[in-house]
Short mmCIF file of C-alpha atoms and ligand atoms in Angstrom, two decimals:
data_model
loop_
_atom_site.label_atom_id
_atom_site.label_comp_id
_atom_site.label_asym_id
_atom_site.label_seq_id
_atom_site.Cartn_x
_atom_site.Cartn_y
_atom_site.Cartn_z
CA MET H 287 0.07 0.01 0.01
CA ASP H 288 1.14 3.57 -0.59
CA ILE H 289 2.42 5.45 2.48
CA PHE H 290 1.94 9.02 3.57
CA ILE H 291 3.95 10.54 6.40
CA ASN H 292 2.82 13.91 7.56
CA ASN H 293 4.35 16.69 9.57
CA VAL H 294 7.69 15.03 9.78
CA HIS H 295 11.18 16.80 10.16
CA ILE H 296 12.82 15.84 6.83
CA ILE H 297 16.64 15.83 6.56
CA ASP H 298 17.74 14.96 3.11
CA PRO H 299 21.25 16.48 2.65
CA ASP H 300 21.49 15.40 -0.89
CA ASN H 301 18.69 17.79 -1.89
CA ASN H 302 19.48 20.43 0.74
CA VAL H 303 16.27 19.72 2.68
CA ASP H 304 16.05 20.35 6.44
CA GLU H 305 12.35 21.21 7.13
CA ILE H 306 9.08 20.06 8.44
CA GLY H 307 6.93 18.46 5.53
CA ASP H 308 5.19 15.45 4.23
CA ILE H 309 6.54 12.41 2.40
CA PHE H 310 4.49 10.32 0.00
CA ILE H 311 5.61 6.78 -1.22
CA LYS H 312 3.90 5.42 -4.23
CA ASN H 313 4.71 2.03 -5.73
CA GLY H 314 8.01 1.81 -3.94
CA ILE H 315 9.37 5.24 -4.90
CA PHE H 316 9.34 8.75 -3.47
CA ALA H 317 6.43 10.74 -5.01
CA ASP H 318 5.13 14.32 -4.85
CA PRO H 319 2.91 14.54 -1.59
CA GLY H 320 0.64 16.77 -3.44
CA THR H 321 -0.48 13.81 -5.73
CA ALA H 322 -1.54 11.58 -2.76
CA GLU H 323 -5.02 10.13 -3.12
CA GLY H 324 -7.10 7.07 -2.43
CA ASN H 325 -6.26 4.33 0.05
CA VAL H 326 -2.94 5.21 1.68
CA HIS H 327 -1.31 4.14 4.92
CA ILE H 328 -0.95 7.30 7.02
CA ILE H 329 1.83 7.76 9.50
CA ASN H 330 1.80 10.58 11.90
CA GLY H 331 5.34 12.03 11.61
CA GLU H 332 5.10 14.63 14.42
CA GLY H 333 8.06 14.58 16.70
CA LEU H 334 10.04 12.22 14.33
CA THR H 335 12.78 12.89 11.92
CA ALA H 336 12.95 11.22 8.47
CA VAL H 337 16.22 10.60 6.75
CA PRO H 338 17.30 8.47 3.75
CA GLY H 339 17.83 4.78 4.71
CA LEU H 340 21.34 4.26 6.14
CA VAL H 341 23.96 2.53 4.03
CA ASP H 342 26.39 0.29 5.88
CA LEU H 343 29.63 -0.39 4.02
CA HIS H 344 30.86 -3.13 6.30
CA VAL H 345 28.67 -6.16 7.37
CA HIS H 346 29.36 -9.77 7.97
CA LEU H 347 26.28 -11.77 7.24
CA ARG H 348 27.77 -15.16 7.83
CA ASP H 349 25.77 -16.79 5.06
CA PRO H 350 26.77 -19.23 3.55
CA GLY H 351 28.35 -21.43 6.02
CA GLN H 352 28.15 -19.83 9.55
CA THR H 353 24.42 -19.50 9.89
CA GLN H 354 24.44 -20.31 13.60
CA LYS H 355 25.93 -16.68 13.95
CA GLU H 356 23.66 -14.78 11.51
CA ASP H 357 22.09 -15.46 8.15
CA ILE H 358 21.08 -13.19 5.25
CA ILE H 359 17.43 -12.92 6.54
CA SER H 360 18.34 -12.35 10.27
CA GLY H 361 21.17 -9.93 9.47
CA CYS H 362 18.70 -7.88 7.33
CA LYS H 363 16.25 -7.83 10.16
CA ALA H 364 18.98 -6.41 12.39
CA ALA H 365 19.70 -3.89 9.61
CA ALA H 366 16.06 -2.83 9.39
CA ALA H 367 15.91 -2.29 13.19
CA GLY H 368 18.97 0.02 12.86
CA GLY H 369 17.60 1.98 10.03
CA VAL H 370 20.01 0.45 7.64
CA THR H 371 18.36 -0.13 4.15
CA SER H 372 21.50 -0.97 2.06
CA LEU H 373 24.48 -3.05 3.25
CA LEU H 374 27.76 -4.34 1.82
CA ALA H 375 28.23 -7.95 2.74
CA MET H 376 31.82 -9.05 3.31
CA PRO H 377 33.22 -12.26 1.64
CA ASN H 378 34.69 -14.12 4.71
CA THR H 379 31.84 -16.71 4.51
CA GLU H 380 32.25 -20.52 4.19
CA PRO H 381 32.87 -20.94 1.33
CA THR H 382 34.44 -17.55 0.67
CA VAL H 383 32.68 -15.35 -1.84
CA ASP H 384 35.23 -16.27 -4.50
CA SER H 385 33.03 -17.87 -7.07
CA PRO H 386 30.10 -16.66 -9.17
CA GLU H 387 27.98 -19.49 -7.58
CA THR H 388 28.39 -18.07 -4.02
CA VAL H 389 27.57 -14.59 -5.33
CA LYS H 390 24.40 -15.78 -6.96
CA TYR H 391 23.36 -17.80 -3.86
CA ILE H 392 23.60 -14.53 -1.68
CA LEU H 393 21.87 -12.35 -4.15
CA GLU H 394 18.98 -14.86 -4.70
CA LYS H 395 18.44 -15.37 -0.96
CA ALA H 396 18.68 -11.54 -0.33
CA GLU H 397 15.69 -11.03 -2.66
CA ASN H 398 13.38 -11.87 0.26
CA ALA H 399 15.37 -9.86 2.84
CA ASP H 400 14.48 -6.70 4.68
CA ALA H 401 17.46 -4.67 3.29
CA HIS H 402 19.15 -4.33 -0.08
CA VAL H 403 22.20 -6.60 0.02
CA TYR H 404 25.31 -5.68 -2.01
CA VAL H 405 27.81 -8.40 -2.27
CA VAL H 406 31.76 -8.12 -2.01
CA GLY H 407 33.81 -10.59 -3.95
CA SER H 408 37.14 -11.68 -2.53
CA VAL H 409 40.47 -10.51 -4.07
CA THR H 410 42.05 -13.87 -3.40
CA LYS H 411 40.79 -17.40 -3.41
CA GLY H 412 39.77 -18.47 0.00
CA LEU H 413 41.13 -15.16 1.41
CA GLY H 414 44.44 -16.91 1.12
CA GLY H 415 46.28 -13.73 0.00
CA HIS H 416 48.16 -15.34 -2.85
CA GLU H 417 45.87 -16.67 -5.70
CA PRO H 418 43.78 -14.00 -7.42
CA THR H 419 39.97 -14.61 -8.05
CA ASP H 420 38.44 -14.16 -11.53
CA ILE H 421 37.26 -10.61 -10.86
CA ASP H 422 35.37 -10.41 -14.27
CA ALA H 423 33.40 -13.53 -13.56
CA LEU H 424 32.55 -12.31 -9.94
CA TYR H 425 31.44 -8.91 -11.49
CA GLU H 426 29.29 -10.61 -14.11
CA ALA H 427 27.67 -12.62 -11.22
CA GLY H 428 26.81 -9.30 -9.53
CA ILE H 429 29.39 -8.27 -7.04
CA ALA H 430 29.38 -4.50 -6.05
CA ALA H 431 32.90 -4.31 -4.53
CA LEU H 432 36.09 -6.27 -3.87
CA SER H 433 37.77 -7.02 -0.60
CA ASP H 434 39.55 -9.73 1.38
CA ASP H 435 38.13 -8.24 4.56
CA GLY H 436 38.84 -10.05 7.76
CA ARG H 437 42.37 -10.35 6.34
CA PRO H 438 44.65 -8.12 4.23
CA VAL H 439 45.52 -9.05 0.68
CA GLU H 440 48.89 -10.49 1.56
CA ASP H 441 50.49 -10.21 -1.91
CA THR H 442 50.84 -6.51 -2.71
CA SER H 443 50.98 -7.03 -6.53
CA ILE H 444 47.60 -8.88 -6.41
CA MET H 445 46.11 -6.00 -4.52
CA ALA H 446 47.46 -3.55 -7.20
CA ALA H 447 46.05 -5.56 -10.01
CA ALA H 448 42.66 -5.81 -8.23
CA MET H 449 42.50 -2.07 -7.69
CA LYS H 450 43.30 -1.52 -11.44
CA ARG H 451 40.54 -3.93 -12.57
CA ALA H 452 38.10 -2.60 -10.06
CA ALA H 453 38.61 0.89 -11.28
CA GLU H 454 37.87 -0.15 -14.91
CA LEU H 455 34.78 -1.83 -13.73
CA ASP H 456 33.86 1.15 -11.50
CA ILE H 457 33.53 -0.79 -8.32
CA PRO H 458 35.35 0.04 -5.06
CA VAL H 459 38.08 -2.08 -3.46
CA THR H 460 37.69 -1.82 0.38
CA ALA H 461 40.87 -2.55 2.32
CA HIS H 462 41.28 -4.39 5.65
CA CYS H 463 44.57 -2.78 6.57
CA GLU H 464 46.81 -5.03 8.58
CA ASP H 465 50.34 -6.37 8.39
CA PRO H 466 49.83 -10.01 9.16
CA TYR H 467 53.36 -10.41 10.30
CA LEU H 468 53.03 -7.73 12.98
CA ALA H 469 49.46 -8.45 13.98
CA GLY H 470 48.29 -11.56 15.74
CA GLY H 471 47.55 -10.19 19.27
CA LYS H 472 44.20 -10.11 20.95
CA ILE H 473 43.83 -6.53 22.10
CA ASN H 474 45.47 -3.19 21.51
CA GLU H 475 49.12 -3.32 22.39
CA GLY H 476 49.84 -0.91 25.26
CA GLU H 477 48.95 -0.25 28.83
CA ILE H 478 45.99 -2.65 29.12
CA SER H 479 47.66 -5.59 27.19
CA GLU H 480 50.60 -5.25 29.62
CA LYS H 481 48.34 -5.09 32.58
CA LEU H 482 46.45 -8.15 31.60
CA GLY H 483 49.52 -9.96 30.36
CA ILE H 484 47.79 -10.56 26.83
CA LYS H 485 49.56 -10.31 23.59
CA GLY H 486 48.72 -6.93 21.91
CA MET H 487 48.08 -5.83 18.33
CA PRO H 488 50.43 -3.02 17.66
CA ARG H 489 48.97 0.19 15.88
CA ALA H 490 51.78 -0.30 13.49
CA ALA H 491 50.17 -3.49 12.12
CA GLU H 492 47.09 -1.35 11.01
CA ASP H 493 49.22 1.60 9.94
CA ALA H 494 51.55 -0.41 7.75
CA GLY H 495 48.47 -1.66 5.91
CA THR H 496 47.08 1.78 5.58
CA ALA H 497 50.39 3.14 4.29
CA ARG H 498 50.67 0.33 1.70
CA GLU H 499 47.19 0.89 0.32
CA ILE H 500 47.69 4.64 0.11
CA ALA H 501 51.03 4.08 -1.64
CA LEU H 502 49.43 1.96 -4.25
CA ALA H 503 46.49 4.42 -4.75
CA ALA H 504 48.98 7.28 -4.96
CA ALA H 505 51.45 5.49 -7.42
CA TYR H 506 48.84 4.29 -9.82
CA ASP H 507 46.14 6.97 -9.30
CA LEU H 508 43.58 4.46 -8.36
CA PRO H 509 40.76 4.61 -5.79
CA ILE H 510 40.93 2.83 -2.56
CA HIS H 511 38.48 2.69 0.47
CA ILE H 512 40.08 2.17 3.92
CA CYS H 513 38.00 -0.05 6.26
CA HIS H 514 37.53 0.43 10.00
CA VAL H 515 40.14 3.04 10.71
CA SER H 516 41.02 2.87 14.44
CA THR H 517 44.36 4.70 15.02
CA TYR H 518 45.27 8.40 15.04
CA THR H 519 48.29 7.60 12.93
CA SER H 520 46.22 6.06 10.13
CA ALA H 521 43.88 9.01 10.27
CA ALA H 522 46.84 11.26 9.87
CA MET H 523 48.09 9.37 6.81
CA ILE H 524 44.62 9.43 5.19
CA ARG H 525 44.37 13.28 5.86
CA ASP H 526 47.77 13.86 4.33
CA ALA H 527 47.00 11.55 1.30
CA LYS H 528 43.64 13.41 0.68
CA LYS H 529 45.53 16.73 0.70
CA ARG H 530 47.87 15.40 -1.93
CA GLY H 531 44.84 14.36 -4.16
CA VAL H 532 45.10 10.59 -3.60
CA LYS H 533 41.75 8.98 -4.43
CA VAL H 534 41.29 7.62 -0.75
CA THR H 535 38.05 7.34 1.17
CA ALA H 536 37.71 5.81 4.72
CA GLU H 537 35.25 4.55 7.30
CA THR H 538 35.41 4.19 11.00
CA ALA H 539 32.93 2.34 13.28
CA PRO H 540 30.77 3.56 16.25
CA HIS H 541 32.70 1.50 18.75
CA TYR H 542 35.95 3.41 17.88
CA LEU H 543 33.94 6.63 18.66
CA MET H 544 32.40 5.64 21.96
CA LEU H 545 34.77 3.03 23.59
CA THR H 546 38.43 2.57 24.36
CA GLU H 547 40.66 -0.21 25.44
CA GLN H 548 39.83 0.54 29.00
CA GLU H 549 36.67 -1.70 28.44
CA LEU H 550 38.96 -4.74 28.16
CA LEU H 551 39.66 -4.60 31.90
CA GLN H 552 36.15 -6.30 32.16
CA LYS H 553 37.77 -9.37 30.41
CA ASP H 554 34.63 -9.74 28.19
CA ALA H 555 35.22 -10.81 24.71
CA ASP H 556 32.33 -8.73 23.40
CA TYR H 557 34.82 -5.84 23.46
CA ARG H 558 37.36 -7.63 21.37
CA MET H 559 37.32 -6.87 17.64
CA ASN H 560 40.00 -6.39 14.93
CA PRO H 561 41.13 -3.62 14.74
CA PRO H 562 40.91 -3.38 18.50
CA LEU H 563 39.48 -0.70 20.76
CA ARG H 564 42.40 1.73 21.12
CA THR H 565 43.28 4.71 23.44
CA GLU H 566 41.41 7.88 24.23
CA ARG H 567 43.84 9.73 21.95
CA ASP H 568 42.67 7.48 19.03
CA ARG H 569 38.99 7.82 19.95
CA LEU H 570 39.27 11.60 19.81
CA ALA H 571 41.18 11.39 16.62
CA MET H 572 38.37 9.43 14.92
CA ILE H 573 35.91 12.14 15.99
CA ASP H 574 38.27 14.79 14.58
CA ALA H 575 38.77 12.94 11.29
CA LEU H 576 34.98 12.62 10.86
CA LYS H 577 34.55 16.29 11.61
CA ASP H 578 37.17 17.48 9.10
CA GLY H 579 36.23 15.10 6.34
CA THR H 580 39.20 12.79 6.60
CA ILE H 581 36.91 9.97 7.37
CA ASP H 582 33.92 9.85 4.99
CA ALA H 583 31.69 7.20 6.43
CA ILE H 584 30.59 5.38 9.59
CA ALA H 585 30.20 1.61 9.01
CA THR H 586 29.57 -1.08 11.56
CA ASP H 587 31.85 -4.03 10.94
CA HIS H 588 28.71 -6.03 12.13
CA ALA H 589 30.55 -9.28 13.18
CA PRO H 590 28.16 -11.73 14.80
CA HIS H 591 29.50 -14.55 16.96
CA THR H 592 27.51 -16.94 19.15
CA PRO H 593 27.57 -16.61 23.06
CA GLU H 594 29.46 -19.97 23.16
CA GLU H 595 32.20 -18.68 20.91
CA LYS H 596 32.42 -15.42 22.95
CA ALA H 597 32.48 -17.19 26.28
CA ASP H 598 36.29 -17.36 26.65
CA PHE H 599 37.85 -13.78 26.74
CA VAL H 600 41.19 -14.78 25.09
CA ALA H 601 40.16 -17.55 22.76
CA ALA H 602 36.98 -15.99 21.37
CA PRO H 603 36.98 -14.84 17.71
CA ASN H 604 37.28 -11.10 17.03
CA GLY H 605 34.08 -9.06 16.23
CA ALA H 606 31.12 -7.20 17.55
CA ILE H 607 27.60 -6.70 16.15
CA GLY H 608 26.62 -3.07 15.42
CA MET H 609 23.76 -2.44 12.98
CA GLU H 610 21.04 -2.04 15.50
CA THR H 611 22.98 0.46 17.52
CA SER H 612 25.06 2.32 15.05
CA PHE H 613 22.87 5.35 14.37
CA ALA H 614 21.96 5.69 18.01
CA ALA H 615 25.58 5.32 19.18
CA ALA H 616 26.87 7.86 16.53
CA TYR H 617 24.10 10.22 17.27
CA THR H 618 24.89 10.11 20.90
CA VAL H 619 28.60 10.93 20.52
CA LEU H 620 28.59 13.13 17.50
CA VAL H 621 25.26 15.10 17.51
CA LYS H 622 24.68 15.24 21.21
CA GLY H 623 28.36 15.93 21.62
CA GLY H 624 28.10 18.95 19.44
CA ILE H 625 30.51 17.53 16.73
CA LEU H 626 28.28 17.06 13.81
CA THR H 627 24.88 18.44 12.90
CA GLU H 628 22.14 15.69 12.14
CA SER H 629 22.51 16.46 8.49
CA GLU H 630 26.25 15.92 8.60
CA LEU H 631 25.69 12.58 10.49
CA VAL H 632 23.22 11.48 7.73
CA GLN H 633 25.88 12.28 5.12
CA LYS H 634 28.37 10.09 6.96
CA MET H 635 25.89 7.07 7.38
CA SER H 636 23.82 7.37 4.17
CA CYS H 637 24.95 9.80 1.36
CA ASN H 638 28.69 9.36 1.46
CA PRO H 639 28.63 5.45 1.65
CA ALA H 640 26.04 5.47 -1.11
CA SER H 641 28.32 7.48 -3.29
CA ILE H 642 31.42 5.41 -2.44
CA LEU H 643 29.56 2.30 -3.43
CA GLY H 644 27.84 3.92 -6.42
CA ILE H 645 24.33 2.75 -5.52
CA PRO H 646 20.95 4.48 -5.86
CA ALA H 647 20.56 5.35 -2.16
CA GLY H 648 21.21 8.14 0.23
CA THR H 649 18.70 10.56 -1.33
CA MET H 650 14.96 11.19 -0.98
CA TYR H 651 14.44 13.04 -4.36
CA ILE H 652 11.22 12.39 -6.04
CA GLY H 653 11.61 9.26 -8.21
CA ALA H 654 14.13 7.68 -5.98
CA PRO H 655 13.66 4.15 -4.48
CA ALA H 656 11.79 4.74 -1.11
CA ASP H 657 14.40 3.79 1.41
CA LEU H 658 14.03 5.81 4.60
CA MET H 659 14.34 5.67 8.36
CA LEU H 660 12.24 7.58 10.92
CA TYR H 661 14.01 8.25 14.32
CA LYS H 662 13.34 10.19 17.54
CA GLU H 663 15.69 11.80 19.94
CA GLU H 664 14.90 9.59 23.03
CA GLU H 665 16.97 7.75 25.56
CA TRP H 666 17.12 4.03 25.61
CA THR H 667 19.36 1.38 27.12
CA VAL H 668 20.86 -1.33 25.01
CA ASP H 669 19.55 -4.72 26.04
CA PRO H 670 21.27 -7.48 23.88
CA ASP H 671 18.24 -9.72 24.42
CA LYS H 672 15.97 -7.27 22.67
CA LEU H 673 18.12 -7.05 19.52
CA HIS H 674 16.87 -8.67 16.29
CA GLY H 675 19.93 -10.50 14.86
CA LYS H 676 20.88 -14.00 15.91
CA SER H 677 24.03 -13.03 17.88
CA LYS H 678 24.15 -10.83 20.90
CA ASN H 679 27.82 -9.71 21.08
CA THR H 680 27.40 -5.97 21.38
CA PRO H 681 29.93 -3.77 23.05
CA PHE H 682 27.09 -1.16 23.65
CA LYS H 683 25.22 -3.41 26.13
CA GLY H 684 23.92 -1.45 29.07
CA LEU H 685 24.77 1.88 27.57
CA THR H 686 22.12 4.60 27.26
CA LEU H 687 21.94 6.02 23.79
CA ALA H 688 20.29 9.32 22.86
CA ALA H 689 18.20 8.43 19.65
CA LYS H 690 16.13 5.55 18.67
CA VAL H 691 15.09 4.16 15.19
CA LYS H 692 11.31 4.15 15.14
CA LEU H 693 10.38 2.95 11.59
CA THR H 694 12.38 1.76 8.54
CA ILE H 695 11.04 1.62 4.98
CA CYS H 696 12.99 -0.33 2.35
CA GLY H 697 11.83 -0.27 -1.29
CA GLY H 698 8.53 1.20 -0.19
CA LYS H 699 7.80 -1.60 2.31
CA ILE H 700 7.70 -1.10 6.08
CA VAL H 701 10.45 -3.49 7.44
CA TYR H 702 10.68 -2.09 10.96
CA ASN H 703 7.96 -0.39 13.04
CA GLU H 704 8.02 0.32 16.69
CA LEU H 705 5.64 3.28 16.50
O1 LIG C 241 36.59 -8.01 14.43
C1 LIG C 241 36.51 -8.44 13.30
N1 LIG C 241 35.58 -9.44 12.96
N2 LIG C 241 37.35 -8.01 12.38
C2 LIG C 241 37.41 -8.51 11.17
O2 LIG C 241 38.18 -8.07 10.37
C3 LIG C 241 36.64 -9.71 10.83
C4 LIG C 241 35.47 -9.79 11.57
C5 LIG C 241 34.73 -11.07 11.55
O3 LIG C 241 34.48 -11.62 10.52
O4 LIG C 241 34.35 -11.66 12.49
#
């Protein structure tokens, strides 16, 4: 049924809109509210803000192969509850997304999901780092980006070749920056790792990866997107590269904006991810880098793991879920903290990621696909048991956040509603 939302605060940065108005959705696309007639579903938008659906550039859906953690349908339910209407699904599944068959499996299953799923093909077979995939075959099957996320592309010459072919095909390469020979610890290397007697991951492991990808992008004048930036040193390198005209874009995640390595003193594996939570200096640098445009986007690195897997603090796999809390957490730190306006936050979570991925999202112009999210400034406390995905490993548990997603529309269909 067509949908009419009245008296709502509309923030649509792409069209320079920040005003109270009405929204009309007809046959799955945004239409002129003046043309609404007949049998429409009316939503009272008073006290709510409408923004284009969020675009999350970094999601692990775990399907195929690890559906005890998450699957395409459950992951997209989590997306809908967080206002995310488009997401980029990473290839570290079982099997890896290194064949056209696996790409097709994901795209077919995603047809019935509550979000638009864009698939990342891997750069190397099995994420092994040494044997390139057939990028053209993956592209024909429908991939929207390339990455070995979860791991770096170990062979630099394969990374350079992938960046070149991706640029010709006009799809992004998103880089998990890590020197595998330096990495391997469990938490940030420093004060807390020493205190706990746990092997640390040095910031140099991430920074060496960031430096390598920037060097490739600069040398060959090719685009690169840097995933989950967590160090002030990587942010400085990206800032410098942008000033020099290197085609680099970057994302960070809400946990790096709100939390630090101090959380690890709780010895709870829900606070362990890769890259790890770092220091207060790093946290503040992520905020500065968002403010000055060094970091273009906020993505979640939604990485579900079961409670059983997360039970042992040291042995547990890295990763934290994030899609249901990303907007609320970012709003709390950045908008309530006086760093970004609401419109600037929407650019970081919807418009910019849509443009990096080159997809028809991040806008509410008349004629665009009707993907939107309604939220309210309202305090709520994160209860893992009330989240909608299969796994509960959130580092935001127990925190009070300052905004709540109230309704999500994807392709003209209401996919989440708590009004
Ligand atoms: O913490 C992480 N979890 N970092 C990664 O790079 C991979 C991810 C996962 O797949 O669990």
